[in-house]
Amino acid sequence: MPRWLLSLARRFGISARTTRKARKRTFPSPLRIEELEDRLTPSTTLNLTLTGPTYAVPGSNATYVVTLANTDNNNNAAANVILGDGLPSGTTLASQTQVSGPSLSLGTFVGNPYDTIATLPAGSSVTVDIVAALNSSLSNGATLTDTAGALTSTQLSGSSVTSASVTTTVQSQADLAVSLSAPCTALPGANIAWTLTVSNNGPNAAQ
């Protein structure tokens, strides 16, 4: 400590230890400044969930359910929200329907669902059913991955969950039928012919 500062402190009855403590308390630490900035900048908490079928048949439809909820405890809304879904390879969008929540503007981008809402208030949620049509040429055992994600112009808290994925296994389905026919009567010593027929009623090839 400079001598002049030490002399001034003694003149007013302030010890060196007290002076050091006063100096430390005068200037907030960088960590404290960051905490203050966080309090001044509104943030919100979004949580996204995605569900889908475990198995799906080639040529059929698979329904994925996307829910985005604003679970912020400080009652902060999320602004300029985008809710998107990346459909699995080998599928095409058949339809999308909002089933609950504040009204979304439903749209598509490059064949994938792309939905928006200006404001998602705290405590509210939106749910969309997305129906994907599977190509009939998909191989048995193939894995389909659907991924949903959300964006907002509002700062998000660290506990936010804004993306999710679900996998579906392609399971071919065949309907086999077997029939056997033979003549009602036969002569002694004659040959008898039985006819065995196996047919596949679909929808997929039997392997």
C-alpha positions as a printed Julia matrix, in Angstrom:
207×3 Matrix{Float64}:
   0.0     0.0     0.0
   1.41    3.51   -0.82
   2.65    5.43    2.21
   0.37    8.4     1.54
  -2.66    6.13    1.5
  -1.51    4.39    4.68
  -1.0     7.77    6.4
  -4.42    8.95    5.3
  -6.01    5.78    6.59
  -4.32    6.18   10.0
  -5.41    9.82   10.18
  -9.04    8.75    9.94
  -8.57    5.72   12.15
  -8.86    3.13    9.36
  -6.56    0.12    9.49
  -4.82   -1.26    6.43
  -6.99   -4.41    6.54
 -10.14   -2.28    6.57
  -8.87   -0.28    3.62
  -8.23   -3.43    1.56
 -11.72   -4.74    2.31
 -13.23   -1.41    1.3
 -11.37   -1.49   -2.0
 -12.56   -5.04   -2.76
 -16.14   -4.1    -2.07
 -15.99   -0.94   -4.19
 -15.57   -2.72   -7.52
 -17.84   -5.69   -8.41
 -16.15   -8.79   -9.75
 -16.61   -9.79  -13.42
 -18.76  -12.69  -12.24
 -21.04  -10.31  -10.39
 -21.36   -8.13  -13.5
 -22.39  -11.17  -15.57
 -25.01  -12.08  -12.99
 -26.45   -8.57  -13.16
 -26.52   -8.67  -16.97
 -28.38  -12.01  -16.89
 -31.0   -10.5   -14.6
 -31.46   -7.51  -16.87
 -31.81   -9.67  -20.04
 -35.15  -11.52  -20.12
 -34.88  -15.23  -20.89
 -37.39  -18.02  -21.24
 -37.47  -21.8   -21.03
 -38.67  -24.0   -23.88
 -39.08  -27.77  -23.76
 -39.65  -29.84  -26.9
 -40.81  -33.46  -26.98
 -41.22  -35.81  -29.93
 -42.89  -39.21  -30.15
 -43.32  -41.65  -33.02
 -44.0   -45.3   -33.82
 -41.5   -48.01  -32.92
 -42.26  -49.92  -36.13
 -43.77  -48.95  -39.48
 -44.7   -50.9   -42.6
 -43.4   -49.88  -46.06
 -46.16  -48.15  -48.0
 -48.01  -47.13  -44.81
 -48.11  -43.9   -42.79
 -46.19  -43.02  -39.62
 -47.46  -40.32  -37.25
 -45.03  -38.15  -35.29
 -46.28  -35.92  -32.46
 -44.3   -32.74  -31.7
 -45.0   -30.67  -28.58
 -43.3   -27.39  -27.69
 -43.99  -25.95  -24.23
 -42.97  -22.66  -22.62
 -42.23  -23.73  -19.05
 -40.57  -20.52  -17.9
 -41.08  -19.85  -14.17
 -40.56  -16.1   -14.56
 -43.56  -15.7   -16.87
 -41.42  -14.68  -19.87
 -42.86  -15.33  -23.31
 -40.88  -16.65  -26.28
 -40.94  -14.4   -29.35
 -40.68  -15.29  -33.05
 -40.85  -19.03  -32.47
 -40.09  -21.5   -35.27
 -41.02  -25.17  -34.94
 -39.57  -27.46  -37.59
 -39.38  -31.17  -38.28
 -36.92  -33.04  -40.48
 -38.69  -36.06  -41.95
 -36.76  -39.34  -42.3
 -35.19  -40.26  -45.6
 -37.53  -42.48  -47.58
 -40.66  -40.65  -46.44
 -42.75  -37.74  -47.67
 -45.07  -35.38  -45.82
 -48.66  -36.59  -46.03
 -50.19  -34.02  -43.65
 -49.68  -31.95  -40.53
 -52.39  -30.85  -38.1
 -52.22  -28.68  -35.0
 -54.15  -30.4   -32.23
 -53.7   -27.95  -29.32
 -52.3   -24.63  -28.15
 -52.13  -21.08  -29.51
 -52.62  -20.94  -33.27
 -49.54  -21.72  -35.35
 -48.93  -20.7   -38.92
 -48.4   -24.1   -40.54
 -46.08  -24.27  -43.51
 -43.37  -26.31  -45.2
 -39.77  -25.79  -46.23
 -38.18  -28.17  -48.74
 -40.98  -30.65  -48.08
 -40.6   -30.56  -44.28
 -42.95  -29.01  -41.69
 -41.99  -25.42  -40.84
 -44.4   -23.75  -38.42
 -44.24  -20.32  -36.77
 -45.89  -18.28  -34.04
 -45.18  -14.66  -33.07
 -45.44  -15.23  -29.31
 -45.61  -18.37  -27.18
 -46.67  -17.23  -23.69
 -45.28  -18.78  -20.53
 -47.35  -21.74  -19.39
 -48.64  -22.53  -22.89
 -47.75  -25.28  -25.36
 -48.46  -26.26  -28.95
 -48.82  -29.79  -30.34
 -48.67  -30.82  -33.99
 -49.41  -34.24  -35.5
 -47.17  -34.91  -38.5
 -48.04  -37.8   -40.83
 -45.25  -39.17  -43.01
 -45.85  -41.58  -45.89
 -43.28  -44.38  -46.13
 -42.0   -45.43  -49.54
 -43.09  -48.96  -50.43
 -39.5   -49.72  -51.5
 -38.02  -49.31  -47.99
 -36.04  -52.35  -46.89
 -37.11  -54.5   -44.0
 -35.1   -53.57  -40.89
 -34.16  -50.09  -42.12
 -34.04  -47.36  -39.47
 -35.9   -44.08  -39.95
 -34.9   -41.05  -37.85
 -37.22  -38.08  -37.41
 -35.78  -34.92  -35.82
 -37.7   -31.9   -34.53
 -36.27  -28.55  -33.44
 -37.35  -25.13  -32.21
 -35.87  -21.61  -32.43
 -36.79  -18.3   -30.82
 -35.39  -14.77  -30.86
 -35.71  -14.68  -27.06
 -32.71  -15.71  -24.99
 -33.11  -19.26  -23.65
 -32.29  -20.55  -20.2
 -29.76  -23.33  -19.75
 -32.47  -25.84  -18.91
 -34.22  -25.47  -22.28
 -34.62  -28.49  -24.57
 -35.1   -27.4   -28.18
 -34.41  -30.55  -30.2
 -35.41  -34.2   -30.11
 -35.18  -37.29  -32.3
 -37.07  -40.57  -32.53
 -36.23  -43.71  -34.51
 -38.62  -46.06  -36.28
 -37.73  -49.51  -37.6
 -39.15  -50.56  -40.94
 -40.94  -53.88  -40.6
 -42.17  -55.49  -43.79
 -45.54  -57.19  -43.54
 -46.79  -60.11  -45.62
 -50.05  -62.04  -45.5
 -49.36  -65.61  -46.58
 -52.08  -68.1   -47.4
 -51.61  -71.83  -48.05
 -54.14  -74.1   -49.73
 -54.05  -77.8   -50.59
 -56.31  -79.63  -53.01
 -56.63  -83.25  -54.14
 -59.18  -85.4   -56.01
 -62.1   -86.69  -53.99
 -61.69  -90.24  -55.32
 -58.92  -92.36  -56.78
 -58.7   -95.82  -58.39
 -56.53  -98.53  -56.88
 -53.06  -98.47  -58.42
 -53.56  -94.97  -59.88
 -51.5   -91.91  -59.07
 -52.88  -89.16  -56.88
 -51.88  -85.53  -57.4
 -52.05  -83.0   -54.57
 -51.84  -79.31  -55.41
 -50.21  -77.02  -52.87
 -50.67  -73.28  -53.38
 -48.91  -70.51  -51.44
 -50.05  -66.92  -52.02
 -48.98  -63.54  -50.58
 -51.78  -61.03  -50.05
 -49.29  -58.28  -49.19
 -48.77  -55.53  -48.6
 -45.05  -56.35  -48.84
 -42.98  -59.11  -50.33
 -42.3   -62.16  -48.18
 -38.61  -62.81  -47.63
